[in-house]
Tab-separated table of C-alpha atoms and ligand atoms in Angstrom:
chain	number	residue	atom	x	y	z
A	1	UNK	CA	-15.976	17.536	1.602
A	2	UNK	CA	-18.231	17.800	-1.431
A	3	UNK	CA	-21.213	15.454	-1.877
A	4	UNK	CA	-20.157	12.169	-3.409
A	5	UNK	CA	-21.454	11.002	-6.755
A	6	UNK	CA	-23.933	8.267	-5.764
A	7	UNK	CA	-22.177	5.547	-7.759
A	8	UNK	CA	-18.838	6.453	-6.100
A	9	UNK	CA	-20.430	6.419	-2.633
A	10	UNK	CA	-21.962	2.982	-3.193
A	11	UNK	CA	-19.050	1.249	-4.909
A	12	UNK	CA	-17.363	-1.420	-2.720
A	13	UNK	CA	-13.572	-1.021	-2.559
A	14	UNK	CA	-10.812	-3.561	-3.053
A	15	UNK	CA	-7.964	-2.322	-0.837
A	16	UNK	CA	-4.995	-3.941	-2.570
A	17	UNK	CA	-2.407	-2.865	-0.006
A	18	UNK	CA	-2.954	-2.532	3.726
A	19	UNK	CA	-1.689	-3.936	7.032
A	20	UNK	CA	-3.312	-5.068	10.297
A	21	UNK	CA	-4.717	-2.828	13.050
A	22	UNK	CA	-3.354	-2.544	16.589
A	23	UNK	CA	-4.723	-4.945	19.151
A	24	UNK	CA	-4.187	-2.415	21.957
A	25	UNK	CA	-6.084	0.844	22.495
A	26	UNK	CA	-4.072	3.699	20.982
A	27	UNK	CA	-3.508	6.523	23.461
A	28	UNK	CA	-2.817	10.160	22.550
A	29	UNK	CA	0.897	9.483	22.020
A	30	UNK	CA	0.199	6.521	19.726
A	31	UNK	CA	-2.298	8.556	17.693
A	32	UNK	CA	0.385	11.200	17.130
A	33	UNK	CA	3.128	8.733	16.293
A	34	UNK	CA	0.960	6.768	13.833
A	35	UNK	CA	-0.921	9.605	12.145
A	36	UNK	CA	1.716	10.034	9.445
A	37	UNK	CA	5.181	8.788	8.544
A	38	UNK	CA	6.600	11.750	10.480
A	39	UNK	CA	7.886	12.109	14.013
A	40	UNK	CA	6.881	14.582	16.694
A	41	UNK	CA	9.136	17.351	17.935
A	42	UNK	CA	9.186	19.440	21.101
A	43	UNK	CA	6.774	22.364	21.101
A	44	UNK	CA	4.649	21.358	18.106
A	45	UNK	CA	1.945	18.921	17.042
A	46	UNK	CA	1.853	16.517	14.090
A	47	UNK	CA	-1.892	17.229	13.987
A	48	UNK	CA	-1.143	20.710	12.597
A	49	UNK	CA	-0.953	19.180	9.127
A	50	UNK	CA	-3.297	18.209	6.285
A	51	UNK	CA	-3.500	14.676	7.696
A	52	UNK	CA	-4.227	16.022	11.184
A	53	UNK	CA	-6.903	18.498	10.079
A	54	UNK	CA	-8.821	15.797	8.220
A	55	UNK	CA	-8.394	13.301	11.058
A	56	UNK	CA	-9.966	15.662	13.586
A	57	UNK	CA	-12.651	16.787	11.135
A	58	UNK	CA	-13.872	13.339	10.100
A	59	UNK	CA	-13.029	10.862	12.879
A	60	UNK	CA	-14.598	12.225	16.106
A	61	UNK	CA	-18.198	11.969	14.765
A	62	UNK	CA	-17.676	8.236	14.147
A	63	UNK	CA	-17.111	7.858	17.895
A	64	UNK	CA	-20.057	10.103	18.797
A	65	UNK	CA	-18.033	13.284	19.370
A	66	UNK	CA	-18.371	16.607	17.525
A	67	UNK	CA	-15.983	17.369	14.639
A	68	UNK	CA	-12.757	19.044	15.774
A	69	UNK	CA	-12.977	17.495	19.266
A	70	UNK	CA	-9.813	17.895	21.337
A	71	UNK	CA	-7.271	15.123	21.033
A	72	UNK	CA	-7.447	14.378	24.772
A	73	UNK	CA	-11.235	13.922	24.637
A	74	UNK	CA	-10.899	11.857	21.510
A	75	UNK	CA	-8.323	9.500	23.059
A	76	UNK	CA	-10.458	9.157	26.195
A	77	UNK	CA	-13.504	8.207	24.101
A	78	UNK	CA	-11.415	5.613	22.282
A	79	UNK	CA	-10.385	4.046	25.587
A	80	UNK	CA	-14.000	4.039	26.761
A	81	UNK	CA	-15.168	2.162	23.651
A	82	UNK	CA	-12.236	-0.276	23.501
A	83	UNK	CA	-10.013	-1.284	20.589
A	84	UNK	CA	-12.399	-3.777	18.963
A	85	UNK	CA	-15.407	-1.446	18.912
A	86	UNK	CA	-13.322	1.475	17.582
A	87	UNK	CA	-11.824	-0.722	14.867
A	88	UNK	CA	-15.223	-2.111	13.889
A	89	UNK	CA	-16.793	1.336	13.591
A	90	UNK	CA	-14.100	2.788	11.353
A	91	UNK	CA	-13.422	-0.301	9.251
A	92	UNK	CA	-17.084	-1.051	8.551
A	93	UNK	CA	-17.537	2.532	7.296
A	94	UNK	CA	-14.857	2.110	4.629
A	95	UNK	CA	-17.147	0.071	2.377
A	96	UNK	CA	-14.277	-2.319	1.639
A	97	UNK	CA	-15.216	-5.739	0.283
A	98	UNK	CA	-11.724	-7.219	-0.225
A	99	UNK	CA	-8.417	-6.519	1.524
A	100	UNK	CA	-4.956	-7.620	0.358
A	101	UNK	CA	-2.945	-7.571	3.560
A	102	UNK	CA	0.848	-7.278	3.789
A	103	UNK	CA	1.786	-9.516	6.729
A	104	UNK	CA	5.513	-8.709	6.718
A	105	UNK	CA	5.502	-5.642	8.966
A	106	UNK	CA	4.781	-6.446	12.598
A	107	UNK	CA	6.617	-4.043	14.930
A	108	UNK	CA	3.977	-4.829	17.586
A	109	UNK	CA	0.966	-7.161	17.853
A	110	UNK	CA	-1.576	-6.422	15.104
A	111	UNK	CA	-4.575	-8.264	13.709
A	112	UNK	CA	-4.187	-11.131	11.238
A	113	UNK	CA	-5.680	-10.701	7.755
A	114	UNK	CA	-8.711	-12.776	8.795
A	115	UNK	CA	-9.314	-10.728	11.942
A	116	UNK	CA	-8.920	-7.465	10.026
A	117	UNK	CA	-11.395	-8.576	7.392
A	118	UNK	CA	-13.907	-9.675	10.056
A	119	UNK	CA	-13.766	-6.199	11.626
A	120	UNK	CA	-14.375	-4.641	8.201
A	121	UNK	CA	-16.993	-7.131	7.023
A	122	UNK	CA	-14.660	-7.958	4.129
A	123	UNK	CA	-12.703	-10.864	2.662
A	124	UNK	CA	-8.918	-10.969	3.208
A	125	UNK	CA	-6.036	-12.196	1.072
A	126	UNK	CA	-2.388	-12.268	2.043
A	127	UNK	CA	0.548	-10.510	0.408
A	128	UNK	CA	3.861	-12.085	1.451
A	129	UNK	CA	6.814	-9.788	2.056
A	130	UNK	CA	9.855	-11.204	0.246
A	131	UNK	CA	12.554	-9.833	2.546
A	132	UNK	CA	10.793	-11.221	5.599
A	133	UNK	CA	10.854	-14.751	4.152
A	134	UNK	CA	14.576	-14.443	3.305
A	135	UNK	CA	15.324	-13.112	6.787
A	136	UNK	CA	13.403	-15.991	8.379
A	137	UNK	CA	15.404	-18.450	6.260
A	138	UNK	CA	18.658	-16.784	7.383
A	139	UNK	CA	17.545	-16.806	11.026
A	140	UNK	CA	16.851	-20.538	10.756
A	141	UNK	CA	20.583	-20.998	10.129
A	142	UNK	CA	20.790	-21.954	6.457
A	143	UNK	CA	24.250	-21.661	4.842
A	144	UNK	CA	25.170	-19.584	1.783
A	145	UNK	CA	25.279	-22.555	-0.605
A	146	UNK	CA	21.745	-23.644	0.257
A	147	UNK	CA	20.286	-20.164	0.527
A	148	UNK	CA	18.729	-19.872	-2.952
A	149	UNK	CA	16.962	-23.238	-2.740
A	150	UNK	CA	15.872	-22.665	0.851
A	151	UNK	CA	14.323	-19.293	-0.056
A	152	UNK	CA	12.572	-20.710	-3.118
A	153	UNK	CA	11.125	-23.529	-1.072
A	154	UNK	CA	10.099	-21.241	1.831
A	155	UNK	CA	8.444	-18.855	-0.616
A	156	UNK	CA	6.545	-21.656	-2.311
A	157	UNK	CA	5.164	-22.691	1.085
A	158	UNK	CA	4.455	-19.175	2.356
A	159	UNK	CA	2.671	-18.078	-0.822
A	160	UNK	CA	0.546	-21.205	-1.251
A	161	UNK	CA	-2.611	-19.246	-0.455
A	162	UNK	CA	-1.285	-15.700	-1.033
A	163	UNK	CA	-2.303	-13.457	-3.932
A	164	UNK	CA	0.938	-11.491	-4.281
A	165	UNK	CA	4.406	-10.740	-2.963
A	166	UNK	CA	5.982	-7.456	-1.939
A	167	UNK	CA	9.491	-6.044	-2.221
A	168	UNK	CA	10.734	-3.363	0.126
A	169	UNK	CA	13.983	-2.893	-1.807
A	170	UNK	CA	13.157	0.835	-1.629
A	171	UNK	CA	13.785	0.679	2.124
A	172	UNK	CA	16.939	-1.401	1.871
A	173	UNK	CA	19.016	-0.595	-1.230
A	174	UNK	CA	16.825	1.839	-3.161
A	175	UNK	CA	15.125	1.090	-6.469
A	176	UNK	CA	18.244	1.375	-8.652
A	177	UNK	CA	18.257	-2.407	-9.120
A	178	UNK	CA	19.919	-4.127	-12.052
A	179	UNK	CA	17.652	-5.996	-14.431
A	180	UNK	CA	19.359	-9.379	-14.734
A	181	UNK	CA	18.193	-12.426	-12.872
A	182	UNK	CA	21.141	-13.363	-10.608
A	183	UNK	CA	22.580	-16.871	-10.995
A	184	UNK	CA	22.541	-19.265	-8.029
A	185	UNK	CA	26.330	-18.774	-7.756
A	186	UNK	CA	25.865	-15.004	-7.471
A	187	UNK	CA	23.125	-15.530	-4.878
A	188	UNK	CA	25.390	-17.876	-2.877
A	189	UNK	CA	28.234	-15.331	-2.930
A	190	UNK	CA	25.936	-12.464	-1.888
A	191	UNK	CA	24.285	-14.606	0.795
A	192	UNK	CA	27.723	-15.635	2.103
A	193	UNK	CA	28.699	-12.001	2.445
A	194	UNK	CA	25.400	-11.060	4.081
A	195	UNK	CA	25.292	-13.976	6.513
A	196	UNK	CA	28.927	-13.383	7.529
A	197	UNK	CA	28.221	-9.746	8.271
A	198	UNK	CA	24.876	-9.911	10.091
A	199	UNK	CA	25.329	-8.855	13.669
A	200	UNK	CA	23.420	-10.212	16.649
A	201	UNK	CA	19.616	-10.067	16.553
A	202	UNK	CA	17.274	-10.604	13.635
A	203	UNK	CA	19.080	-10.481	10.269
A	204	UNK	CA	18.190	-7.493	8.066
A	205	UNK	CA	18.501	-8.006	4.350
A	206	UNK	CA	19.892	-5.063	2.372
A	207	UNK	CA	21.821	-6.433	-0.588
A	208	UNK	CA	21.188	-5.516	-4.224
A	209	UNK	CA	21.811	-9.029	-5.588
A	210	UNK	CA	19.601	-10.675	-2.984
A	211	UNK	CA	16.790	-8.102	-3.374
A	212	UNK	CA	16.853	-8.770	-7.103
A	213	UNK	CA	16.897	-12.531	-6.539
A	214	UNK	CA	13.774	-12.254	-4.375
A	215	UNK	CA	11.937	-10.183	-6.981
A	216	UNK	CA	12.724	-12.775	-9.667
A	217	UNK	CA	11.506	-15.518	-7.289
A	218	UNK	CA	8.199	-13.619	-7.109
A	219	UNK	CA	8.073	-13.406	-10.907
A	220	UNK	CA	8.747	-17.153	-11.142
A	221	UNK	CA	5.833	-17.798	-8.787
A	222	UNK	CA	3.709	-15.825	-11.281
A	223	UNK	CA	2.309	-13.706	-8.490
A	224	UNK	CA	1.860	-9.923	-8.806
A	225	UNK	CA	4.962	-8.225	-7.364
A	226	UNK	CA	4.298	-5.136	-5.263
A	227	UNK	CA	7.050	-2.542	-4.802
A	228	UNK	CA	7.168	0.086	-2.122
A	229	UNK	CA	7.783	3.300	-4.097
A	230	UNK	CA	8.273	6.856	-2.865
A	231	UNK	CA	6.794	8.158	0.380
A	232	UNK	CA	7.713	6.318	3.554
A	233	UNK	CA	9.173	6.951	6.988
A	234	UNK	CA	12.692	8.250	7.730
A	235	UNK	CA	14.132	4.774	7.071
A	236	UNK	CA	13.683	5.409	3.373
A	237	UNK	CA	16.141	7.394	1.216
A	238	UNK	CA	13.441	9.063	-0.831
A	239	UNK	CA	15.792	10.121	-3.621
A	240	UNK	CA	16.458	6.410	-4.283
A	241	UNK	CA	12.733	5.623	-4.461
A	242	UNK	CA	11.821	7.208	-7.774
A	243	UNK	CA	10.030	4.469	-9.747
A	244	UNK	CA	11.895	5.494	-12.923
A	245	UNK	CA	14.926	3.764	-11.340
A	246	UNK	CA	13.041	0.493	-11.863
A	247	UNK	CA	12.804	0.968	-15.637
A	248	UNK	CA	15.457	-1.625	-16.662
A	249	UNK	CA	13.998	-4.214	-14.291
A	250	UNK	CA	10.437	-3.507	-15.474
A	251	UNK	CA	11.580	-3.982	-19.053
A	252	UNK	CA	13.194	-7.321	-18.117
A	253	UNK	CA	10.085	-8.559	-16.288
A	254	UNK	CA	7.665	-7.531	-19.062
A	255	UNK	CA	7.968	-10.740	-21.186
A	256	UNK	CA	6.949	-12.810	-18.142
A	257	UNK	CA	3.608	-10.971	-18.106
A	258	UNK	CA	3.576	-10.822	-14.316
A	259	UNK	CA	1.847	-7.689	-12.955
A	260	UNK	CA	4.064	-5.193	-11.131
A	261	UNK	CA	2.218	-3.020	-8.642
A	262	UNK	CA	3.872	0.315	-7.785
A	263	UNK	CA	2.606	1.327	-4.339
A	264	UNK	CA	2.179	4.859	-2.916
A	265	UNK	CA	4.470	6.592	-5.410
A	266	UNK	CA	4.063	10.108	-3.977
A	267	UNK	CA	5.765	12.485	-4.796
A	268	UNK	CA	6.655	10.446	-7.914
A	269	UNK	CA	3.042	9.647	-8.794
A	270	UNK	CA	3.403	11.324	-12.187
A	271	UNK	CA	6.499	9.236	-12.982
A	272	UNK	CA	4.601	6.138	-11.851
A	273	UNK	CA	1.678	7.123	-14.095
A	274	UNK	CA	4.080	7.296	-17.019
A	275	UNK	CA	5.367	3.768	-16.275
A	276	UNK	CA	1.789	2.462	-16.066
A	277	UNK	CA	1.109	3.978	-19.466
A	278	UNK	CA	4.142	2.548	-21.281
A	279	UNK	CA	4.454	-0.885	-19.654
A	280	UNK	CA	1.461	-3.210	-20.049
A	281	UNK	CA	2.236	-5.067	-16.812
A	282	UNK	CA	2.659	-2.006	-14.547
A	283	UNK	CA	-0.125	-0.821	-12.209
A	284	UNK	CA	-0.092	2.103	-9.778
A	285	UNK	CA	-1.885	3.521	-6.748
A	286	UNK	CA	-1.690	6.576	-4.514
A	287	UNK	CA	-2.077	4.790	-1.177
A	288	UNK	CA	-0.761	6.331	2.017
A	289	UNK	CA	-0.472	9.734	0.344
A	290	UNK	CA	-4.272	9.958	-0.054
A	291	UNK	CA	-4.922	10.342	3.659
A	292	UNK	CA	-1.659	12.154	4.353
A	293	UNK	CA	-2.519	14.889	1.872
A	294	UNK	CA	-5.978	15.348	3.412
A	295	UNK	CA	-7.805	18.153	1.632
A	296	UNK	CA	-5.271	17.983	-1.222
A	297	UNK	CA	-6.207	14.382	-2.115
A	298	UNK	CA	-8.226	15.475	-5.201
A	299	UNK	CA	-5.127	17.213	-6.617
A	300	UNK	CA	-3.056	14.069	-5.995
A	301	UNK	CA	-5.564	11.826	-7.759
A	302	UNK	CA	-5.865	14.197	-10.707
A	303	UNK	CA	-2.070	14.243	-11.122
A	304	UNK	CA	-1.725	10.474	-10.729
A	305	UNK	CA	-4.343	9.989	-13.455
A	306	UNK	CA	-2.806	12.434	-15.942
A	307	UNK	CA	-0.995	9.627	-17.784
A	308	UNK	CA	-1.910	6.425	-15.952
A	309	UNK	CA	-4.621	4.542	-17.837
A	310	UNK	CA	-7.724	4.221	-15.651
A	311	UNK	CA	-7.485	0.474	-16.197
A	312	UNK	CA	-4.100	0.485	-14.405
A	313	UNK	CA	-4.962	2.529	-11.319
A	314	UNK	CA	-5.937	0.817	-8.054
A	315	UNK	CA	-7.271	1.824	-4.665
A	316	UNK	CA	-5.171	1.208	-1.579
A	317	UNK	CA	-5.255	2.679	1.908
A	318	UNK	CA	-1.803	1.456	2.964
A	319	UNK	CA	-3.255	1.883	6.432
A	320	UNK	CA	-1.405	0.393	9.376
A	321	UNK	CA	-2.308	0.224	13.057
A	322	UNK	CA	-4.992	2.891	13.455
A	323	UNK	CA	-8.453	2.006	12.100
A	324	UNK	CA	-8.982	5.718	11.477
A	325	UNK	CA	-6.431	5.540	8.645
A	326	UNK	CA	-8.463	2.931	6.707
A	327	UNK	CA	-11.512	5.159	7.114
A	328	UNK	CA	-9.687	8.338	6.059
A	329	UNK	CA	-8.045	6.554	3.123
A	330	UNK	CA	-11.404	5.322	1.837
A	331	UNK	CA	-13.331	8.549	2.545
A	332	UNK	CA	-10.705	10.765	0.912
A	333	UNK	CA	-10.325	8.436	-2.057
A	334	UNK	CA	-14.081	8.436	-2.683
A	335	UNK	CA	-14.202	12.184	-2.281
A	336	UNK	CA	-11.221	12.756	-4.613
A	337	UNK	CA	-12.625	10.354	-7.209
A	338	UNK	CA	-15.993	12.047	-7.046
A	339	UNK	CA	-14.472	15.513	-7.549
A	340	UNK	CA	-12.343	14.170	-10.399
A	341	UNK	CA	-15.158	12.412	-12.251
A	342	UNK	CA	-17.583	15.278	-11.703
A	343	UNK	CA	-15.154	17.668	-13.405
A	344	UNK	CA	-14.859	15.207	-16.316
A	345	UNK	CA	-18.657	14.999	-16.550
A	346	UNK	CA	-18.971	18.799	-16.414
A	347	UNK	CA	-16.433	19.076	-19.251
A	348	UNK	CA	-18.351	16.422	-21.251
A	349	UNK	CA	-15.233	14.212	-21.414
A	350	UNK	CA	-17.368	11.100	-20.913
A	351	UNK	CA	-20.922	10.043	-20.189
A	352	UNK	CA	-22.276	9.159	-16.766
A	353	UNK	CA	-22.408	5.549	-17.903
A	354	UNK	CA	-18.651	5.712	-18.584
A	355	UNK	CA	-18.006	7.404	-15.223
A	356	UNK	CA	-19.772	4.489	-13.511
A	357	UNK	CA	-17.575	2.057	-15.427
A	358	UNK	CA	-14.381	3.987	-14.517
A	359	UNK	CA	-15.433	3.982	-10.862
A	360	UNK	CA	-15.838	0.211	-10.871
A	361	UNK	CA	-12.448	-0.172	-12.528
A	362	UNK	CA	-10.328	1.914	-10.147
A	363	UNK	CA	-12.218	0.931	-6.992
A	364	UNK	CA	-12.351	-2.811	-7.531
A	365	UNK	CA	-12.196	-4.434	-10.954
A	366	UNK	CA	-8.578	-3.553	-11.835
A	367	UNK	CA	-7.411	-5.172	-8.581
A	368	UNK	CA	-9.631	-8.227	-9.062
A	369	UNK	CA	-8.183	-8.737	-12.523
A	370	UNK	CA	-4.497	-8.112	-11.662
A	371	UNK	CA	-4.557	-10.370	-8.580
A	372	UNK	CA	-7.024	-12.828	-10.139
A	373	UNK	CA	-9.132	-12.477	-7.008
A	374	UNK	CA	-12.128	-14.104	-8.633
A	375	UNK	CA	-10.258	-17.407	-8.475
A	376	UNK	CA	-9.995	-17.268	-4.690
A	377	UNK	CA	-13.501	-16.022	-3.952
B	401	LIG	ZN1	2.346	-0.525	3.402
């Protein structure tokens, strides 16, 4: 990777969307299964990919191994050092000062926001996942008639110290949501249908009316509403995750003035950039894709910033589980930003003073403003 511009290298990051790290030591199989959103297959390796090349180029030296060390040696070194030491090494190298942590995805034991931030030497804030709160309310046995009030009250409690909420409608119904705020009667009817049809086990919310209800609850709480957009694992129907599908809903939310944060966006990062340009309350990032695209991260950032105003673009790692992913997300973002700004400086598009200002904006200040983080710190 090219040398970083000094002001990009030194700029602390606000990671506005990430998750906890694993408590256990990841073995070779876990490294493969968590490297990307993809799955392994017989006779091949997920490490033969842009994400894999960059992982094995950048991560082994952090653990005292040469670049391109074998995966077996790498996993053995991880075990030798232990989960906490490995996490500390990678997370402290990210240069992250603030983390906004989505606590709604816990397929296995992971660190709390506070523990994650301690490992990184950062401050943590919580982002509450809307569907998770609704599913917890359903699991507690509330009836259809009381569902809307019970969710509103649970959300008020759960978000008391949170800085935002998140919708994973993309994973459940797709982003083709209607714009209107559903009435309590419509919510009761939809909840009745959902609760009557949930099988055994934890209830899983996937209902257009209820997803929309939750989003409007977030708007009413006046908290920034994050949306999963685009790239995700095989649970997602990617063709239903184009952010342009959100246009009617974005238009309806605009008068409320509540920020809407479009996460990931790849391969629809250009569409997302358009939405950030035309809607004053829409912000975008390129999280998750940054480390998955590896050496192509500079191209991704350049495309994402074709239309998106620099005052609307945020940094996120969207890392989950492996501390390496926070490190790769940050390292590749800094490298891509450096390449991008250097080409602007070479073309005399702006002064170095302006490049320093743009760096502060996309790395930290846009997030601090949108989430009003100054109020908490
Ligand atoms: Zn995420």
